[in-house]
Coordinates of C-alpha atoms and ligand atoms in Angstrom, one line a residue:
M20 CA -30.8 -31.2 70.8
A21 CA -34.5 -30.4 70.7
N22 CA -33.9 -27.0 69.1
D23 CA -32.0 -28.7 66.2
L24 CA -35.0 -30.9 65.3
R25 CA -36.2 -30.3 61.8
R26 CA -40.0 -29.8 61.8
V27 CA -41.8 -32.1 59.4
A28 CA -45.4 -31.9 58.1
L29 CA -46.7 -35.1 56.7
L30 CA -49.8 -34.5 54.5
G31 CA -51.4 -37.6 53.2
A32 CA -50.3 -39.5 56.4
T33 CA -52.6 -42.5 56.2
G34 CA -51.6 -43.6 52.7
S35 CA -48.8 -45.8 51.4
I36 CA -46.1 -43.1 51.2
G37 CA -47.5 -41.6 54.5
Q38 CA -47.1 -44.9 56.3
Q39 CA -43.5 -45.4 55.0
T40 CA -42.6 -41.8 56.0
L41 CA -43.8 -42.6 59.5
D42 CA -41.6 -45.6 59.6
V43 CA -38.6 -43.4 58.7
L44 CA -39.6 -40.8 61.3
R45 CA -40.0 -43.4 64.1
R46 CA -36.3 -44.3 63.7
E47 CA -35.1 -40.7 63.5
R48 CA -36.7 -39.0 66.5
D49 CA -33.4 -37.2 67.3
R50 CA -33.4 -35.6 63.9
F51 CA -37.0 -34.8 63.1
A52 CA -40.2 -33.6 64.9
L53 CA -43.5 -34.4 63.3
V54 CA -45.5 -31.2 63.8
A55 CA -48.4 -31.5 61.3
L56 CA -50.5 -34.2 59.8
A57 CA -53.4 -34.4 57.3
A58 CA -55.5 -37.1 55.6
G59 CA -58.6 -37.4 53.6
E60 CA -60.1 -40.5 55.2
R61 CA -59.2 -43.2 57.8
V62 CA -59.6 -40.6 60.5
D63 CA -59.2 -43.1 63.3
E64 CA -55.8 -43.9 61.9
L65 CA -54.9 -40.2 61.7
I66 CA -55.8 -39.8 65.3
A67 CA -53.7 -42.8 66.3
I68 CA -50.7 -41.2 64.5
A69 CA -51.3 -37.8 66.0
K70 CA -51.3 -39.4 69.5
E71 CA -48.2 -41.5 68.8
F72 CA -46.2 -38.4 67.8
G73 CA -48.0 -35.8 69.9
V74 CA -48.8 -33.8 66.8
A75 CA -50.4 -30.3 67.5
Q76 CA -51.7 -29.4 64.0
I77 CA -54.1 -31.7 62.1
G78 CA -55.8 -31.3 58.7
V79 CA -59.0 -33.0 57.6
T80 CA -61.3 -32.6 54.6
T81 CA -64.7 -32.1 56.3
Q82 CA -66.2 -30.3 59.2
E83 CA -67.6 -33.6 60.5
H84 CA -64.1 -35.1 60.5
A85 CA -62.8 -32.0 62.4
I86 CA -65.5 -32.4 65.1
Y87 CA -64.7 -36.1 65.4
V88 CA -60.9 -35.5 65.7
E89 CA -61.4 -32.8 68.3
R90 CA -63.6 -35.1 70.4
E91 CA -61.5 -38.3 70.1
L92 CA -58.0 -36.9 70.3
G93 CA -57.8 -36.6 74.1
Y94 CA -55.6 -33.5 74.0
T95 CA -56.0 -30.0 72.5
A96 CA -54.7 -29.6 68.9
Q97 CA -55.4 -27.1 66.2
V98 CA -57.7 -28.9 63.6
V99 CA -57.9 -27.3 60.2
V100 CA -60.2 -28.2 57.3
G101 CA -59.9 -28.4 53.5
S102 CA -57.4 -26.9 51.0
E103 CA -57.0 -23.8 53.1
G104 CA -56.2 -26.0 56.0
L105 CA -53.6 -27.8 53.9
E106 CA -52.0 -24.4 52.9
F107 CA -51.8 -23.4 56.5
L108 CA -50.1 -26.7 57.5
A109 CA -47.7 -26.5 54.6
K110 CA -46.3 -23.2 56.1
S111 CA -45.8 -24.7 59.5
A112 CA -42.8 -26.9 58.9
D113 CA -39.2 -26.9 57.6
I114 CA -39.9 -30.0 55.5
V115 CA -43.3 -30.8 54.0
V116 CA -43.9 -34.3 52.7
N117 CA -46.6 -34.1 50.1
A118 CA -48.0 -37.6 50.2
I119 CA -51.5 -36.7 49.1
V120 CA -52.8 -38.5 46.0
G121 CA -54.0 -36.6 42.9
F122 CA -54.7 -32.9 42.1
A123 CA -55.8 -32.4 45.8
G124 CA -52.1 -32.1 46.6
L125 CA -51.8 -28.8 44.6
P126 CA -52.3 -26.4 47.6
V127 CA -49.5 -28.1 49.5
T128 CA -47.0 -27.9 46.7
L129 CA -47.6 -24.2 46.0
A130 CA -47.9 -23.1 49.6
T131 CA -44.7 -25.0 50.7
L132 CA -42.7 -23.3 48.0
K133 CA -44.1 -19.9 48.6
A134 CA -43.3 -20.2 52.3
G135 CA -39.6 -21.1 51.6
G136 CA -39.7 -24.7 52.8
R137 CA -38.4 -27.9 51.5
L138 CA -41.0 -29.8 49.5
A139 CA -40.4 -33.5 49.8
L140 CA -42.6 -34.4 46.9
A141 CA -44.4 -37.7 46.3
N142 CA -47.5 -36.0 44.8
K143 CA -46.4 -35.9 41.2
E144 CA -49.9 -34.8 39.9
S145 CA -49.5 -31.3 41.4
L146 CA -46.2 -30.7 39.7
V147 CA -47.4 -32.2 36.4
A148 CA -50.5 -30.0 36.4
A149 CA -49.0 -26.8 37.7
A150 CA -45.5 -26.8 36.2
P151 CA -45.4 -23.2 35.0
L152 CA -46.9 -22.0 38.3
V153 CA -44.5 -24.1 40.4
E154 CA -41.6 -22.7 38.3
A155 CA -42.7 -19.2 39.4
V156 CA -42.5 -19.9 43.1
R157 CA -39.6 -22.4 43.2
G158 CA -36.7 -21.0 45.1
V159 CA -38.7 -18.2 46.8
G160 CA -37.3 -17.7 50.3
G161 CA -34.8 -20.6 49.7
S162 CA -37.6 -23.1 48.9
E163 CA -36.6 -26.3 47.1
I164 CA -38.1 -29.5 45.8
V165 CA -36.6 -32.8 46.6
P166 CA -38.4 -35.6 44.8
I167 CA -39.6 -38.8 46.6
D168 CA -40.7 -40.4 43.5
S169 CA -38.0 -43.1 43.2
E170 CA -37.1 -42.4 39.6
H171 CA -36.7 -38.7 40.2
C172 CA -34.9 -39.2 43.4
A173 CA -32.5 -41.5 41.5
I174 CA -31.9 -38.8 38.9
H175 CA -31.5 -36.1 41.6
Q176 CA -28.6 -38.3 42.9
C177 CA -27.1 -39.0 39.5
L178 CA -27.1 -35.2 38.7
A179 CA -25.2 -34.4 41.9
G180 CA -22.0 -33.9 39.9
A181 CA -23.6 -32.2 36.8
S182 CA -23.1 -28.7 35.6
T183 CA -25.4 -26.2 37.4
E184 CA -25.9 -24.3 34.1
A185 CA -29.5 -24.0 33.0
G186 CA -30.6 -26.7 30.6
H187 CA -27.9 -29.2 31.8
P188 CA -25.6 -28.8 28.7
D189 CA -23.5 -31.8 29.9
V190 CA -26.5 -34.1 30.1
R191 CA -27.7 -35.9 26.9
R192 CA -30.8 -37.4 28.3
L193 CA -32.6 -38.8 31.3
L194 CA -33.6 -42.4 31.3
L195 CA -36.7 -43.2 33.4
T196 CA -37.0 -46.9 34.3
A197 CA -40.4 -48.6 34.4
S198 CA -41.1 -52.0 35.9
G199 CA -43.6 -52.5 33.0
G200 CA -46.4 -53.2 35.4
P201 CA -48.5 -56.4 35.5
F202 CA -49.3 -56.4 31.7
R203 CA -45.8 -56.3 30.3
G204 CA -45.6 -58.6 27.3
W205 CA -49.4 -58.7 26.9
S206 CA -50.9 -58.2 23.4
L207 CA -53.6 -55.8 22.4
D208 CA -56.0 -58.7 22.5
D209 CA -54.9 -59.9 26.0
V210 CA -55.4 -56.5 27.6
K211 CA -59.1 -56.4 26.5
R212 CA -59.8 -58.9 29.2
V213 CA -57.9 -57.2 32.1
T214 CA -59.7 -57.4 35.4
K215 CA -59.5 -54.9 38.3
K216 CA -57.8 -57.5 40.5
E217 CA -55.1 -58.0 37.9
A218 CA -54.6 -54.3 37.4
L219 CA -54.2 -53.9 41.1
S220 CA -51.5 -56.5 41.4
H221 CA -48.2 -54.7 40.8
P222 CA -45.2 -57.0 40.3
T223 CA -42.6 -55.1 42.3
W224 CA -44.1 -52.2 44.4
S225 CA -47.0 -52.1 46.9
M226 CA -48.7 -48.7 46.5
G227 CA -52.0 -46.8 46.8
P228 CA -54.8 -47.8 44.3
K229 CA -54.5 -44.8 41.9
I230 CA -50.8 -45.1 41.2
T231 CA -51.1 -48.9 41.0
I232 CA -53.6 -48.5 38.1
D233 CA -51.4 -45.8 36.6
S234 CA -48.5 -48.3 36.7
S235 CA -50.6 -50.9 34.9
T236 CA -51.4 -48.5 32.0
L237 CA -47.9 -46.9 32.1
M238 CA -49.6 -43.6 32.6
N239 CA -47.5 -43.4 35.7
K240 CA -44.4 -43.3 33.5
G241 CA -46.1 -40.7 31.2
L242 CA -46.8 -38.5 34.3
E243 CA -43.2 -39.1 35.4
V244 CA -41.8 -37.9 32.1
L245 CA -43.7 -34.6 32.7
E246 CA -42.7 -34.6 36.3
A247 CA -39.0 -35.0 35.3
A248 CA -39.3 -32.3 32.6
A249 CA -40.7 -29.8 35.3
L250 CA -38.3 -30.8 38.1
F251 CA -35.1 -30.8 36.0
Q252 CA -36.2 -28.2 33.5
L253 CA -35.6 -30.3 30.4
D254 CA -37.6 -30.7 27.3
V255 CA -39.5 -34.0 27.1
S256 CA -37.5 -34.9 23.9
R257 CA -34.5 -35.4 26.3
I258 CA -36.4 -37.8 28.5
D259 CA -36.7 -41.5 27.5
I260 CA -38.4 -44.5 29.1
V261 CA -36.8 -47.9 29.5
V262 CA -38.6 -51.0 30.8
H263 CA -36.6 -52.7 33.6
P264 CA -38.7 -55.5 35.2
Q265 CA -36.5 -55.9 38.3
S266 CA -37.0 -52.4 39.6
I267 CA -33.4 -52.2 40.8
V268 CA -32.1 -49.5 38.6
H269 CA -34.3 -46.6 39.6
S270 CA -33.4 -44.3 36.7
M271 CA -30.3 -43.1 34.9
V272 CA -28.6 -40.0 33.5
E273 CA -26.7 -40.2 30.3
Y274 CA -24.0 -37.5 30.0
V275 CA -22.7 -36.1 26.7
D276 CA -19.3 -38.0 27.0
G277 CA -21.1 -41.3 26.9
A278 CA -21.2 -42.1 30.6
T279 CA -24.4 -43.3 32.0
L280 CA -24.9 -43.0 35.8
A281 CA -27.6 -45.0 37.6
Q282 CA -28.8 -45.4 41.2
L283 CA -29.4 -49.0 42.3
S284 CA -31.2 -50.5 45.2
N285 CA -34.0 -53.0 45.9
P286 CA -37.5 -51.5 45.7
D287 CA -38.1 -49.8 49.1
M288 CA -39.7 -46.3 49.1
R289 CA -38.2 -45.6 52.6
L290 CA -34.8 -45.0 50.8
P291 CA -36.1 -42.0 48.7
I292 CA -38.2 -40.8 51.6
A293 CA -35.1 -40.8 53.9
Y294 CA -33.1 -39.1 51.2
A295 CA -35.6 -36.3 50.8
L296 CA -35.8 -35.8 54.5
G297 CA -32.2 -36.1 55.3
L298 CA -30.4 -34.2 52.5
P299 CA -27.6 -33.2 52.6
E300 CA -27.0 -36.0 55.1
R301 CA -27.6 -39.6 54.3
L302 CA -29.6 -41.5 57.0
D303 CA -27.9 -44.7 58.1
H304 CA -30.6 -47.4 57.5
A305 CA -29.5 -49.2 54.4
W306 CA -33.1 -49.5 53.1
G307 CA -33.1 -51.4 49.8
R308 CA -29.4 -52.2 50.1
L309 CA -28.1 -54.6 47.4
R310 CA -25.8 -57.3 48.7
F311 CA -24.6 -58.9 45.4
D312 CA -23.8 -62.1 47.2
E313 CA -26.1 -63.9 44.7
A314 CA -26.2 -63.3 40.9
V315 CA -28.2 -60.2 40.1
T316 CA -29.9 -60.0 36.7
L317 CA -30.8 -56.7 35.2
E318 CA -32.9 -56.6 32.0
F319 CA -33.8 -53.6 29.9
E320 CA -36.2 -53.3 27.0
P321 CA -38.2 -50.6 25.2
P322 CA -41.9 -50.1 26.2
D323 CA -44.7 -51.4 23.9
R324 CA -46.2 -48.1 22.8
E325 CA -49.2 -49.7 21.1
V326 CA -50.6 -51.5 24.2
F327 CA -49.5 -48.7 26.4
R328 CA -50.7 -45.9 24.2
L329 CA -51.0 -43.3 27.0
L330 CA -47.2 -42.9 26.8
D331 CA -47.5 -41.1 23.5
V332 CA -50.5 -39.1 24.7
A333 CA -48.4 -37.9 27.7
Y334 CA -45.4 -37.0 25.5
E335 CA -47.7 -35.0 23.3
A336 CA -49.1 -33.1 26.3
G337 CA -45.5 -32.4 27.3
R338 CA -44.7 -31.0 23.9
R339 CA -47.8 -28.8 24.0
G340 CA -47.1 -27.5 27.5
G341 CA -49.3 -24.9 29.2
A342 CA -52.4 -26.5 30.6
A343 CA -52.1 -29.7 28.5
P344 CA -50.4 -31.8 31.3
A345 CA -53.1 -30.5 33.7
W346 CA -55.8 -31.8 31.3
L347 CA -54.0 -35.1 30.9
S348 CA -53.7 -35.7 34.6
A349 CA -57.3 -34.6 35.3
A350 CA -58.7 -36.8 32.6
N351 CA -56.7 -39.7 33.9
E352 CA -57.9 -39.2 37.5
V353 CA -61.5 -39.3 36.3
A354 CA -60.9 -42.4 34.1
V355 CA -59.0 -44.3 36.9
D356 CA -61.8 -43.5 39.3
A357 CA -64.3 -44.8 36.8
F358 CA -62.3 -48.0 36.3
L359 CA -62.0 -48.6 40.1
N360 CA -65.8 -48.1 40.3
D361 CA -66.4 -50.7 37.6
T362 CA -67.8 -48.1 35.2
I363 CA -65.3 -48.5 32.4
T364 CA -62.8 -51.2 31.3
W365 CA -59.0 -51.0 31.5
C366 CA -58.7 -50.2 27.8
D367 CA -61.3 -47.4 28.2
I368 CA -58.9 -45.5 30.5
A369 CA -56.6 -44.7 27.5
T370 CA -59.6 -44.0 25.3
V371 CA -61.1 -41.5 27.8
V372 CA -57.8 -39.7 28.3
A373 CA -56.9 -39.5 24.6
K374 CA -60.4 -38.3 23.6
T375 CA -60.4 -35.7 26.4
M376 CA -57.1 -34.3 25.0
D377 CA -58.7 -33.9 21.6
H378 CA -60.8 -31.1 23.2
Y379 CA -57.9 -29.3 24.7
A380 CA -57.3 -25.8 23.3
D381 CA -53.9 -24.2 24.1
D382 CA -53.8 -22.3 27.3
E383 CA -50.5 -21.0 28.7
L384 CA -51.7 -21.4 32.3
A385 CA -51.1 -17.9 33.7
S386 CA -52.7 -18.3 37.1
V387 CA -53.9 -20.7 39.7
E388 CA -57.5 -19.7 38.8
A389 CA -56.8 -20.7 35.2
L390 CA -55.5 -24.0 36.5
Y391 CA -58.6 -24.8 38.5
E392 CA -60.7 -23.8 35.5
N393 CA -58.7 -26.1 33.2
D394 CA -58.9 -28.9 35.7
A395 CA -62.7 -28.6 36.0
T396 CA -63.2 -28.4 32.2
A397 CA -61.1 -31.4 31.6
R398 CA -62.9 -33.4 34.3
H399 CA -66.3 -32.4 32.9
C400 CA -65.1 -33.4 29.4
A401 CA -63.8 -36.8 30.6
R402 CA -67.0 -37.6 32.5
K403 CA -69.0 -36.8 29.4
I404 CA -66.9 -39.0 27.3
I405 CA -67.3 -41.8 29.8
G406 CA -71.1 -41.3 29.7
D407 CA -71.1 -41.6 25.9
L408 CA -68.9 -44.7 25.7
Ligands
NAD501 P1 -52.6 -43.5 48.9 O1 -53.9 -43.6 48.2 O2 -52.1 -44.7 49.6 O3 -52.6 -42.3 50.0 C1 -53.1 -41.1 49.7 C2 -53.1 -40.2 50.9 O4 -53.7 -38.9 50.5 C3 -54.1 -40.7 52.0 O5 -53.5 -40.4 53.3 C4 -55.3 -39.9 51.8 O6 -56.1 -39.8 53.0 C5 -54.7 -38.6 51.4 N1 -55.6 -37.6 50.8 C6 -56.4 -37.9 49.7 N2 -57.1 -36.8 49.4 C7 -56.8 -35.8 50.3 C8 -57.2 -34.5 50.6 N3 -58.1 -33.9 49.8 N4 -56.7 -33.8 51.6 C9 -55.8 -34.5 52.5 N5 -55.4 -35.7 52.3 C10 -55.9 -36.4 51.2 O7 -51.5 -43.0 47.8 P2 -49.9 -43.3 47.8 O8 -49.7 -44.5 47.0 O9 -49.4 -43.1 49.1 O10 -49.5 -42.1 46.8 C11 -49.4 -40.7 47.2 C12 -48.7 -39.9 46.1 O11 -47.4 -40.4 46.0 C13 -49.3 -40.1 44.7 O12 -49.2 -38.9 44.1 C14 -48.4 -41.1 44.1 O13 -48.4 -41.0 42.7 C15 -47.1 -40.8 44.7 N6 -46.2 -41.9 44.7 C16 -46.5 -43.0 45.5 C17 -45.6 -44.1 45.5 C18 -45.8 -45.3 46.3 O14 -45.0 -46.1 46.5 N7 -47.0 -45.4 47.0 C19 -44.4 -44.0 44.8 C20 -44.1 -42.8 44.1 C21 -45.0 -41.8 44.0
MG502 MG1 -42.1 -43.5 40.4

């Protein structure tokens, strides 16, 4: 049995997706072996996870953390540091769960695909920023991406019977559902007074702080449009957003014959995580199962593109392609950080991102070096705009 175990690396182990992945792995010890871990903070928690699963390879972000882990672990493990460490860990497993938040997840995405592994992808920012570079290494040595993001996981399932021809000729469009976040129905005046506490209270999902803020501005959905375009190789003009406050329909695919396929379940990220780990098998846990023994109401409405103006900014970045999505995502990371540090208001987040995009000059994104350069320039630009506000 032990030889059949699929080796899993969980990078970003201490976060929201990380914790829920551990929950899946705890119940599937006959199927998966956790062989590598990484986290950026909460090192004591990382050590506790390593001990629980007997993990032999651990990634941290600083030399100090490395020394601390080696001292406190109580057994000998290989401790690696920084983005090179992440690349090393990404090559050590059959399945790599990229549960890191933000652009920092980029080395994991690229290294996993180059090494021929399965990338179980939660870290949407790396795919959004690096789409042309990801495309170049996808499929190398049998590598594949299976999305953990619930909308994309739903679409992955709804596309199971679709044509395998490039460009999906039998698909009319993808419909990404959005809960609408805590400010659904608020007016332009209302959102001027948004507090950090309000922005951090998501109505249907419990997630890390960055994606929770992104969900409040709907930038999360904007990033997801770009994520879907890259994952399913479709133009953004064939990807629409529909607000669905119950978060039960996780997304839909509309076929050319008029049929729309959807995946339904209660909100529980362990379902898409288990899907991405288990494929082609389905793991028998019934996470998020709908019972239909009481009335279930499903509502759908279009998003308010005036209050949530980052949606149009994201679509525009998708139309421009190249490094535009990388700029968008970088500016957004800087703006969300500034909001979480009480430097700017909630409305300023969209202003900073939109103004940063005004400085973007077309770049086709030919190399990883070019991506790091674009990322740094966009961040510099966003910080300057924040300083001038
Ligand atoms: P989180 O903030 O809860 O956790 C982030 C994890 O990344 C932590 O373990 C942190 O230590 C680690 N990390 C940060 N920087 C790192 C670095 N430089 N090196 C190594 N580790 C680092 O975030 P989350 O909510 O779990 O989200 C993770 C990713 O998954 C994000 O890209 C998010 O958009 C995506 N996602 C999350 C959810 C969700 O339900 N939480 C749903 C869909 C997609
Ligand atoms: Mg999502």
